[in-house]
Coordinates of C-alpha atoms in Angstrom, one line a residue:
X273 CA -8.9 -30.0 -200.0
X274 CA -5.6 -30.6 -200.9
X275 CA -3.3 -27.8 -202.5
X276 CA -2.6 -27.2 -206.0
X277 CA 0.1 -28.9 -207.1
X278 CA 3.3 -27.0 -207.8
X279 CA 5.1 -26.1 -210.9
X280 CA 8.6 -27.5 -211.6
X281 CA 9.4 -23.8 -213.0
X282 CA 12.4 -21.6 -212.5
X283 CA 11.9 -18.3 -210.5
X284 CA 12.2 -15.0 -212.0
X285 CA 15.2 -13.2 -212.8
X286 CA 17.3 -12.0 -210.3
X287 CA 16.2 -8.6 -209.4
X288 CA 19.0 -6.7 -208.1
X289 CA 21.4 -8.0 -211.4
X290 CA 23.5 -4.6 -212.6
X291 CA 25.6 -7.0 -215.6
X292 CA 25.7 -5.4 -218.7
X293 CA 23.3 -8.2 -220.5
X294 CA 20.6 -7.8 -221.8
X295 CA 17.7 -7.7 -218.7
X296 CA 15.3 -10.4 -218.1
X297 CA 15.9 -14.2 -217.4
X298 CA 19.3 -15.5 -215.5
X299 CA 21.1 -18.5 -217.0
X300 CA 19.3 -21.7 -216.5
X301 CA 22.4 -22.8 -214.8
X302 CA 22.2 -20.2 -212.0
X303 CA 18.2 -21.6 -211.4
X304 CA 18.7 -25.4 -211.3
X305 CA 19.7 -25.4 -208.0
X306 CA 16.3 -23.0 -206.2
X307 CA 14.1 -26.6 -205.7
X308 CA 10.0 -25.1 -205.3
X309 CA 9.1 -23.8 -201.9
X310 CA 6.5 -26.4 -201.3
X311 CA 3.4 -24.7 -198.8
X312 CA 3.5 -24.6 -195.1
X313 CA 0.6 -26.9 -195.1
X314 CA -2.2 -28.6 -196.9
X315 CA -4.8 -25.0 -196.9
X316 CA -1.6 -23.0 -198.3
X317 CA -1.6 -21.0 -201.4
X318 CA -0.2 -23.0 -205.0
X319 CA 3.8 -21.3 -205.2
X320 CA 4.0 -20.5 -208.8
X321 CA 7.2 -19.6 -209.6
X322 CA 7.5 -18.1 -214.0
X323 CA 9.1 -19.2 -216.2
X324 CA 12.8 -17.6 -217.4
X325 CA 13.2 -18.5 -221.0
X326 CA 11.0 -16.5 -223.8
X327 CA 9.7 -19.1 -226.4
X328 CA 11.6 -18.7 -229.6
X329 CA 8.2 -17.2 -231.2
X330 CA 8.3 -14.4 -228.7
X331 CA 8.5 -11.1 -230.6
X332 CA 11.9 -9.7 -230.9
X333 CA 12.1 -6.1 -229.0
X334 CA 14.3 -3.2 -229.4
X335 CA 17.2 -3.5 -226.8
X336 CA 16.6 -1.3 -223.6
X337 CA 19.5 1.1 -222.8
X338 CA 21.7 -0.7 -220.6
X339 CA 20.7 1.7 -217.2
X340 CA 17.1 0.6 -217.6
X341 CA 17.4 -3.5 -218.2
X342 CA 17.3 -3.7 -214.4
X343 CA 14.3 -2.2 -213.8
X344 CA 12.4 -3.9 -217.0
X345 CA 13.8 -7.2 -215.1
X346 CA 12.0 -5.7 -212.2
X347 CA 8.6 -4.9 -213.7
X348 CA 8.7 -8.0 -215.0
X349 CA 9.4 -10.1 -211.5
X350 CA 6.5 -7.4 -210.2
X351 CA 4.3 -8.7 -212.9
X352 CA 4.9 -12.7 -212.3
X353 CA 4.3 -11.3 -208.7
X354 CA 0.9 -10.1 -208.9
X355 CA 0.2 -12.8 -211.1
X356 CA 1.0 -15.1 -207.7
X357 CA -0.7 -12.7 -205.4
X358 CA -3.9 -13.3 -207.4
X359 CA -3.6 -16.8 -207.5
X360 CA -3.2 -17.1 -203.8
X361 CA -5.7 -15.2 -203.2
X362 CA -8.3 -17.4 -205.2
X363 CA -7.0 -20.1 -203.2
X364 CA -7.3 -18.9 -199.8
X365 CA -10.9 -18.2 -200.1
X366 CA -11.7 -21.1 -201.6
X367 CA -10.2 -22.0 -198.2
X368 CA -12.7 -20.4 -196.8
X369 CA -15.4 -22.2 -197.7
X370 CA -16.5 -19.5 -200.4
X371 CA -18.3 -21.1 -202.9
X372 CA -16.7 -18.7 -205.5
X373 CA -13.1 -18.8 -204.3
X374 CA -13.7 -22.7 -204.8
X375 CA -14.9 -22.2 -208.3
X376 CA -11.9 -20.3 -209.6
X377 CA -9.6 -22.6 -207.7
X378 CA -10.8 -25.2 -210.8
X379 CA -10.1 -28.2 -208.2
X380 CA -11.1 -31.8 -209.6
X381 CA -14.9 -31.7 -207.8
X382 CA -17.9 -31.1 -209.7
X383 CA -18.1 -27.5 -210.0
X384 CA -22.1 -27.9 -209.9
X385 CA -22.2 -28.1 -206.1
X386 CA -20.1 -24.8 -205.8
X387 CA -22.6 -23.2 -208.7
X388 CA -25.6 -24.4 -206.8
X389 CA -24.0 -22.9 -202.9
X390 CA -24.0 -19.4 -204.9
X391 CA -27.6 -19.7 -206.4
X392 CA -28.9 -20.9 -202.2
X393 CA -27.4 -17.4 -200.7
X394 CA -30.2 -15.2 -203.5
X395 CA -29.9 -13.5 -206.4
X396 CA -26.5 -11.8 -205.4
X397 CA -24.4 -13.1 -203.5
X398 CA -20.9 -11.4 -202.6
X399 CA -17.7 -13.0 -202.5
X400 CA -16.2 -11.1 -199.6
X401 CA -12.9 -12.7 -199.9
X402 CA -12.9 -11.5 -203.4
X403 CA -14.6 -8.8 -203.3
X404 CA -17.0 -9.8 -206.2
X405 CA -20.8 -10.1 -206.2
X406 CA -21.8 -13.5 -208.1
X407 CA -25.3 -14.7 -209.0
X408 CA -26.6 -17.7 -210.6
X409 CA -29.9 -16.5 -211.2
X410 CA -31.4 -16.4 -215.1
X411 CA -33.1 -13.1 -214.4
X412 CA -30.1 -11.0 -212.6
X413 CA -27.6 -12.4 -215.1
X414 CA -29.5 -11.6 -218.1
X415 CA -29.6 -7.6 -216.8
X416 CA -25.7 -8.3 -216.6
X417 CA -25.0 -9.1 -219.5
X418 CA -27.2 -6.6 -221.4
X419 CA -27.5 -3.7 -219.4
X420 CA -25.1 -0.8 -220.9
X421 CA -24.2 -0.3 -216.8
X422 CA -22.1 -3.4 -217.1
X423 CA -18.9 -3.3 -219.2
X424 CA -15.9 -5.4 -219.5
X425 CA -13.5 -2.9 -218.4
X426 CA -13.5 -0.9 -215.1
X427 CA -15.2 3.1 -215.4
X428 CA -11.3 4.4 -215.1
X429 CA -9.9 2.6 -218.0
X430 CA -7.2 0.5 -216.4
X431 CA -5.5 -0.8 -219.0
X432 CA -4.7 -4.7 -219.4
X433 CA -1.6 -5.1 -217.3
X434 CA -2.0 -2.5 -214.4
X435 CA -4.7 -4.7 -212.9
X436 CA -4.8 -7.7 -210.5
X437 CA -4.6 -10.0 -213.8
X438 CA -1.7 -8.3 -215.6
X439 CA -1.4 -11.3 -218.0
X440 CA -4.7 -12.0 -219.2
X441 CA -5.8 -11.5 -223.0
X442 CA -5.7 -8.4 -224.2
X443 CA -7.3 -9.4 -227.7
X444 CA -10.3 -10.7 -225.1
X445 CA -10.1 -7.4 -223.1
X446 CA -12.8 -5.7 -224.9
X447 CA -15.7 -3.1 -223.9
X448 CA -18.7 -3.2 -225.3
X449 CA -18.8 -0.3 -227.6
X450 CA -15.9 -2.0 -229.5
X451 CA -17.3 -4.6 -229.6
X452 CA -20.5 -3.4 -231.1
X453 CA -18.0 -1.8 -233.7
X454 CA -16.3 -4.8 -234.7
X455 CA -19.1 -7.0 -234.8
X456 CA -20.8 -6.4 -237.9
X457 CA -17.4 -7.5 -239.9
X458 CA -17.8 -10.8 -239.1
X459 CA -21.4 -10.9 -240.4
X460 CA -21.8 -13.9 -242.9
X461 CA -20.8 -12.6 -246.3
X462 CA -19.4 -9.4 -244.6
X463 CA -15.3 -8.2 -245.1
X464 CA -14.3 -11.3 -243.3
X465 CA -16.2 -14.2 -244.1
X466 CA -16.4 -15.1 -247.7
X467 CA -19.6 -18.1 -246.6
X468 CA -23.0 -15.8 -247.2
X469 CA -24.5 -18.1 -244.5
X470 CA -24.3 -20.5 -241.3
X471 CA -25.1 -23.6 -244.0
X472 CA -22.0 -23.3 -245.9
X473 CA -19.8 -23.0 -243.4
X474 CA -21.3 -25.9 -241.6
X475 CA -20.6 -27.8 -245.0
X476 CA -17.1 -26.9 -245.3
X477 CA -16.7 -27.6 -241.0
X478 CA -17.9 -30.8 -242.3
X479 CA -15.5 -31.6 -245.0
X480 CA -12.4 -30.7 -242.9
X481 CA -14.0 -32.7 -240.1
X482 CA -14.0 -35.7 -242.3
X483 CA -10.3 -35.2 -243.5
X484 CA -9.6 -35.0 -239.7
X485 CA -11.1 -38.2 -238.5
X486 CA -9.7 -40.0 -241.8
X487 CA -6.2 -39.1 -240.7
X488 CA -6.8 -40.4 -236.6
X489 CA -6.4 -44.0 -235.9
X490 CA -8.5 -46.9 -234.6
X491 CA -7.5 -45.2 -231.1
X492 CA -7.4 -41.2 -230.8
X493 CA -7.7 -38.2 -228.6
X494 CA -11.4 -36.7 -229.5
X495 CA -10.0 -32.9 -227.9
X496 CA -6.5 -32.5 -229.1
X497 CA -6.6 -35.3 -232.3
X498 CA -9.9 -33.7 -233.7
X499 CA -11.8 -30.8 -231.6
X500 CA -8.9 -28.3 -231.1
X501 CA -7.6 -28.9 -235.1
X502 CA -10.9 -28.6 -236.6
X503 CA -11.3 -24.3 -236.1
X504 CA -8.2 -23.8 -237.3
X505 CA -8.5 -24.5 -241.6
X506 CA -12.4 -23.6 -241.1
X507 CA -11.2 -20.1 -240.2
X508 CA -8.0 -19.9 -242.4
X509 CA -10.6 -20.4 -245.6
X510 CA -13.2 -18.3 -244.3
X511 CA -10.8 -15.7 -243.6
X512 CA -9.4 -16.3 -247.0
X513 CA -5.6 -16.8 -246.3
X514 CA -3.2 -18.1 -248.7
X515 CA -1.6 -21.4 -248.4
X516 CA 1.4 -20.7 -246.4
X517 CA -0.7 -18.6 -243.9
X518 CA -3.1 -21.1 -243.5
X519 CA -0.8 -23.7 -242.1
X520 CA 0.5 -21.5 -239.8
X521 CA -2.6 -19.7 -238.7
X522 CA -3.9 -23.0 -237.8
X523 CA -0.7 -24.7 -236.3
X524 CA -0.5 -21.8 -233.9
X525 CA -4.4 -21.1 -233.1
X526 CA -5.0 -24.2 -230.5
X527 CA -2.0 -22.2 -228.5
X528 CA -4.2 -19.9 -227.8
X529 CA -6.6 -21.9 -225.6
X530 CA -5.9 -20.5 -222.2
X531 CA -6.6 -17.1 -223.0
X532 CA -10.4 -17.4 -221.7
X533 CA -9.9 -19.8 -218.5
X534 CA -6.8 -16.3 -217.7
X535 CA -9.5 -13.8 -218.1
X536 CA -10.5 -14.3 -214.3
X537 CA -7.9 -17.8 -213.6
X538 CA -4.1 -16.7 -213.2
X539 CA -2.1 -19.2 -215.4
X540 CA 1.6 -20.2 -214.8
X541 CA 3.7 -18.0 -215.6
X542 CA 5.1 -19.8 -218.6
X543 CA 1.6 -20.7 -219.7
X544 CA 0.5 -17.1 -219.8
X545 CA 3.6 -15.6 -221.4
X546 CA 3.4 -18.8 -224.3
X547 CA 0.1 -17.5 -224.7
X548 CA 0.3 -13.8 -225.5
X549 CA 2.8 -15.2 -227.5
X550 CA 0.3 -17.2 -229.8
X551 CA -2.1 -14.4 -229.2
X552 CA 0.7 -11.5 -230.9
X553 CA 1.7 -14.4 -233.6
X554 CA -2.2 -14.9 -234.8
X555 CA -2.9 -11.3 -234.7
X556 CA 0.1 -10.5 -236.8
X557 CA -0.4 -12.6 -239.3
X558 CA -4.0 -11.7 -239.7
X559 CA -3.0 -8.2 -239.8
X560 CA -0.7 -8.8 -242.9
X561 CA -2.9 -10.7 -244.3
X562 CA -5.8 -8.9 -244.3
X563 CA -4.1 -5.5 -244.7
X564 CA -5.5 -5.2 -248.1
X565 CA -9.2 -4.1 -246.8
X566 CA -8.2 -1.0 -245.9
X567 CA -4.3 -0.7 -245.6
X568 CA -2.8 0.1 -241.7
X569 CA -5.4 2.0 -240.1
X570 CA -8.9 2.9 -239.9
X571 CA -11.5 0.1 -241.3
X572 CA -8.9 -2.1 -242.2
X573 CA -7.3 -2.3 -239.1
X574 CA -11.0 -3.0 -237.5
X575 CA -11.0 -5.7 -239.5
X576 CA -7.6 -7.4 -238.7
X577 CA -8.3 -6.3 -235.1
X578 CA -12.1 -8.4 -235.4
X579 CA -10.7 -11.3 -237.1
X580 CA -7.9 -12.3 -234.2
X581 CA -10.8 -11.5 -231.3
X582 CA -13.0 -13.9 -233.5
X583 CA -10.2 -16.6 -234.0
X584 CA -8.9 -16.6 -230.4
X585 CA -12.5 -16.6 -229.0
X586 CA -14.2 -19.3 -231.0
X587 CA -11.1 -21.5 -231.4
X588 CA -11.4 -23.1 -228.0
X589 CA -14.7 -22.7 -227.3
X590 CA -15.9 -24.8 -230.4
X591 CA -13.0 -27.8 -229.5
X592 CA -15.0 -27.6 -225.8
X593 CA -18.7 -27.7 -226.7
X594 CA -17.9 -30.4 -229.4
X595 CA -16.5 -32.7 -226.6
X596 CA -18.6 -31.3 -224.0
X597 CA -21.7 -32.6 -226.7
X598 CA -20.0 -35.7 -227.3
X599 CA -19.8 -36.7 -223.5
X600 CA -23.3 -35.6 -222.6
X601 CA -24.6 -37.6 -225.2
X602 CA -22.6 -40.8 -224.4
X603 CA -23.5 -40.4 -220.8
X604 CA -27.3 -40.6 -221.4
X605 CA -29.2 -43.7 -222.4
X606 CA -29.4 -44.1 -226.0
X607 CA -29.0 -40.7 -226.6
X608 CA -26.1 -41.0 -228.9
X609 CA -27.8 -44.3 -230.9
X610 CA -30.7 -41.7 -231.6
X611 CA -28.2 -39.0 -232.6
X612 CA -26.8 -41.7 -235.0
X613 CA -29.8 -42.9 -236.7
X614 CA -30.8 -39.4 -237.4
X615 CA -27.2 -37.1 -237.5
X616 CA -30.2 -34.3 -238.1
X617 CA -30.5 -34.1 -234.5
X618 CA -26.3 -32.6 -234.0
X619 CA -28.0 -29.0 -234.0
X620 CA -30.4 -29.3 -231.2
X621 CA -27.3 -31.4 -228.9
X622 CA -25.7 -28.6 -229.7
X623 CA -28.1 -25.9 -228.2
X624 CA -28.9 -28.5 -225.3
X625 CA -25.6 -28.2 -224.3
X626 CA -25.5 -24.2 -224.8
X627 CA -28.1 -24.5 -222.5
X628 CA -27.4 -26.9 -219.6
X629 CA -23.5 -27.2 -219.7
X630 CA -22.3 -24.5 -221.6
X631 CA -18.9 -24.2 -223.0
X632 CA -18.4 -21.1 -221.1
X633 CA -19.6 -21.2 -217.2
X634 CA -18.3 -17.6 -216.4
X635 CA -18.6 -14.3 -217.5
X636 CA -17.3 -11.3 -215.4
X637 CA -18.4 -7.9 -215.9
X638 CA -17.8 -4.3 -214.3
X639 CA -19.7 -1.3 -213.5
X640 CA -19.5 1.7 -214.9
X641 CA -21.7 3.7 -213.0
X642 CA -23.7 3.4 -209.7
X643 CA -26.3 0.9 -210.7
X644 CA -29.1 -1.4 -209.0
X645 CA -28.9 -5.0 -209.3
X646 CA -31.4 -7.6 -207.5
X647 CA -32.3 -4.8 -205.3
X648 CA -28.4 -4.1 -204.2
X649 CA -26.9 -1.1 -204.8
X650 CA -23.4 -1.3 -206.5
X651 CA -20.9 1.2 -207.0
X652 CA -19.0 2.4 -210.0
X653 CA -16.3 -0.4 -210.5
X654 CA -17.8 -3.5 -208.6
X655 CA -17.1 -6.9 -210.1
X656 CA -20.4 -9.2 -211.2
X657 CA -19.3 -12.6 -212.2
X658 CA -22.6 -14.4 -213.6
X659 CA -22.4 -18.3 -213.7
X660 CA -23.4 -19.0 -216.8
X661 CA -23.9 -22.7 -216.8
X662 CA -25.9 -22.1 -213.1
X663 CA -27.9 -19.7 -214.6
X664 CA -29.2 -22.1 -217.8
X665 CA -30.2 -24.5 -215.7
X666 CA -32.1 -22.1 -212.9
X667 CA -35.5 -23.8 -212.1
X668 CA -36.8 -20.2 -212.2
X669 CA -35.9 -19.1 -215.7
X670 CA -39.4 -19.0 -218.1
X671 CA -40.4 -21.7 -219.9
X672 CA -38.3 -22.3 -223.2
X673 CA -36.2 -19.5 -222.9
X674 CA -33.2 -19.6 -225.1
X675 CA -30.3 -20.8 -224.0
X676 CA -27.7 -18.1 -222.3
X677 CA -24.6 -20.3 -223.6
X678 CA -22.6 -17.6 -225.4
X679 CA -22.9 -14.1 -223.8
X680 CA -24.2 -11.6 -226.7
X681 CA -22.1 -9.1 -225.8
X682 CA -18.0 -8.7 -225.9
X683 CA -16.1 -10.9 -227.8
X684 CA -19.1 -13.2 -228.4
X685 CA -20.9 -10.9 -230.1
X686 CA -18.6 -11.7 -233.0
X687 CA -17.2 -15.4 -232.6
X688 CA -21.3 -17.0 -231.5
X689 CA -22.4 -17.9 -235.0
X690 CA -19.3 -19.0 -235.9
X691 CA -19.0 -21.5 -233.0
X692 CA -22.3 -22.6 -232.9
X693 CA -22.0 -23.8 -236.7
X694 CA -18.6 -25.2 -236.7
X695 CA -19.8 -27.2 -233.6
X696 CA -22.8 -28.6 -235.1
X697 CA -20.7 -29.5 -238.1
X698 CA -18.2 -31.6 -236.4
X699 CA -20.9 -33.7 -234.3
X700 CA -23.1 -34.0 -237.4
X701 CA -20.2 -35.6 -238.6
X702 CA -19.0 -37.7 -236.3
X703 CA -22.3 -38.8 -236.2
X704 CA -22.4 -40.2 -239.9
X705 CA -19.1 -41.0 -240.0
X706 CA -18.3 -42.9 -236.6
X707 CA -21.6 -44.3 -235.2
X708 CA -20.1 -46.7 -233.0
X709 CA -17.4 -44.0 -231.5
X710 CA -16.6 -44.8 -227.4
X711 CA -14.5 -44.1 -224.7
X712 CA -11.4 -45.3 -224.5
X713 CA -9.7 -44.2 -221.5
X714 CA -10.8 -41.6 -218.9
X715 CA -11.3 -38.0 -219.7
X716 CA -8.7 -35.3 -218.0
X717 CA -9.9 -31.9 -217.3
X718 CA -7.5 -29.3 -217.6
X719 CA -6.0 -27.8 -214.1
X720 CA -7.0 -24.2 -213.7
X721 CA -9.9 -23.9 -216.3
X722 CA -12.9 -22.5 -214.4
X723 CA -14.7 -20.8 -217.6
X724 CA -14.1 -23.5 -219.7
X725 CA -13.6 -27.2 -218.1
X726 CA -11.5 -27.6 -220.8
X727 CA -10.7 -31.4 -221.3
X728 CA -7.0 -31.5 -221.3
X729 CA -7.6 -35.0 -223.2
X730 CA -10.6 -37.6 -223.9
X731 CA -9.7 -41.0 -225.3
X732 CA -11.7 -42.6 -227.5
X733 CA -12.0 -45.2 -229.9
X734 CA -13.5 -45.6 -233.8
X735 CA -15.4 -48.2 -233.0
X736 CA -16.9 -51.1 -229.9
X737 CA -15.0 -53.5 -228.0
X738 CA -15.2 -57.1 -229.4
X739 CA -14.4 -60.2 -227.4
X740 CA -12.0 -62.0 -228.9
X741 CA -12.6 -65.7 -230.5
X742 CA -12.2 -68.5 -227.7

């Protein structure tokens, strides 16, 4: 397999720098001339050198004393650093042959035939290279996922940060017991959503799905044109923002859409930092939005704090089943003519797909205790990654079981509903409005998106080729 291709970034600042400025990134000018260290040969590690420039929507922070900028320029280079170090690490045991190592690497193969090596070595199988245990069977991973040994932080508490992923989500970074806290306020009707149940949100999804679809040509992109702007206002007016909020709530949400893909997939280094960015800028303004529920702290700061882990989770998620619907359906003979003669039939797609090729295909947990899993005994803080899309389709699982698709625990526990609805809205839609909707072009995945498969685009267009007149 060939190597990942490299990124046209700057390195880090220079670390040894004793100037007076402020710490952090050198002059462009000083970078232009380091060209990319390409690998030593075709197996080697992806470089990925970070980015030097904060985005103009980074939070503004108090000025360090000037003794300490160089060592904050430091722990930031250490930071990009381990960043790299995981990423090569990924790489090189996907190297390897491990079918897990090859999964994370998010190459352009079918991810299926990796999912499918995991679920041949039994129930567990562990990543040595890694140093994960990975199953793709329906039974183990359901025990994952609800079993109060299995959390989404390690038993010590590491914080976001001090870990091999220091730039993953910290909004997405939850345990379960917060979790189970936060959860009830996004209930239908509850403090945050003003709908009383999934119906009327799926009619107002449907309205703004319409507006959407007005507004794109004969000839537009069905992931960025439509499935990553629909979330946005359907959340805004749930969440009861004002006008000027709105906007910027939903300019700003889609730039959250690595955050999932960097909860076990190292981003670049500019991708990463653009997206705590977003991540700070949503939570912010959901915070002074919604401080009236119960001023800074206690339950209103719950509810700010639920709101941005339900924005940021189902925001991305939704935009990927819709299209992940949309292509199943188009790919199966006369599946999408049936779906169009009766758009009744856009809830059960969606659950298909939740079943089969789920939105997310990996969930990682940790234990916090010695615990037993298929007969293996793991230690306090082992790493279980369940393949989520593996383990819908495993030939074992009981006859119409329900479809794993979201996990119930961590930040789907809040967002599930909420995705599920918005989805079903948009292809219901779509449905009615666009019956003779087709490809147009061919569909790009998104480099480095293991959990999701995100489509970085997928053409299509309002209606069937005709010939022209001779």
């Amino acid at each position: 397999m060939t190597a990942e291709p490299l990124s046209a970034e700057p390195l880090p600042a220079d670390r040894t720098r004793t100037d007076p400025s402020p710490a952090g990134p050198a002059p462009a000018k000083r970078l232009t001339a380091v060209p990319p260290v390409e690998p030593a040969s075709p197996g080697s590690p992806p470089s990925e050198p970070p980015a030097t420039e904060p985005t103009a929507a980074e939070p503004v922070v108090t000025e360090p004393a000037p003794a300490a900028r160089p060592r904050a320029g430091l722990a930031e280079a250490l930071v990009a650093r381990r960043n790299q170090l995981t990423r090569a690490a990924q790489w090189f045991a996907g190297t390897e042959g491990d079918p897990y190592g090859l999964l994370l690497r998010a190459g352009a193969d079918d991810p299926a035939r990796h999912e499918e090596r995991v679920r041949e070595r039994g129930p567990l199988y562990r990543s040595a290279p890694l140093d994960t245990w990975v199953t793709a069977h329906r039974a183990v991973a359901e025990q994952v996922l609800t079993d109060p040994a299995f959390d989404g932080t390690g038993p010590d508490g590491t914080p976001v940060g001090l870990d091999g992923l220091p730039l993953r989500s910290e909004l997405l970074s939850l345990d379960r017991a917060t979790a189970a806290r936060l959860a009830p306020l996004t209930a239908f009707g509850g403090p945050l959503l003003w709908a009383r149940e999934e119906n009327c949100v799926a009619q107002r999804a449907a309205t703004y799905a319409r507006r959407l679809l007005e507004g794109c040509g004969e000839h537009f992109d069905l992931a960025e044109d439509f499935a990553r702007r629909l979330p946005g206002p359907v959340l805004a007016e749930q969440f009861s923002l004002p006008d000027a909020a709105h906007e910027e709530f939903a300019r700003v949400l889609p730039d959250c859409r690595h955050a999932l893909d960097g909860l076990v997939c190292p981003q670049p280094y500019a991708t990463a930092r653009a997206t705590r960015t977003a991540e700070a800028t949503v939570a912010a303004l959901l915070a002074r939005h919604l401080s009236e529920a119960g001023g800074a702290g206690g339950a209103g700061a719950d509810t700010a704090r639920a709101a941005a882990v339900l924005a940021v989770s189902a925001a991305e998620t939704t935009a990927v089943l819709i299209v992940d619907t949309v292509r199943r359906l188009r790919a199966r003979t006369g599946a999408w003519e049936r779906l169009t003669a009766d758009p009744g039939l856009a809830a059960e797609a969606v659950r298909e797909t939740l079943r089969t090729a789920p939105p997310v295909r990996l969930e990682t947990r940790t234990t916090r205790t010695e615990t037993t899993l298929a007969g293996t005994e793991l230690p306090a803080g082992a790493r279980v990654a369940v393949l989520m899309a593996a383990a819908g389709r495993d030939p074992g699982a009981p006859a119409g079981a329900a479809p794993l698709g979201l996990a119930p625990d961590l930040h789907f526990a809040l967002s599930a509903p909420l995705i599920t609805s918005i989805a079903g809205a948009a292809l219901r839609t779509l449905a009615e409005t666009l019956p003779h909707l087709r490809e147009a072009g061919e569909p790009v995945i998104r480099p480095r998106s293991p959990v999701l498969l995100a489509p970085a685009r997928f053409p299509v267009a309002k209606r069937e080729s005709t010939p022209c007149a001779s």
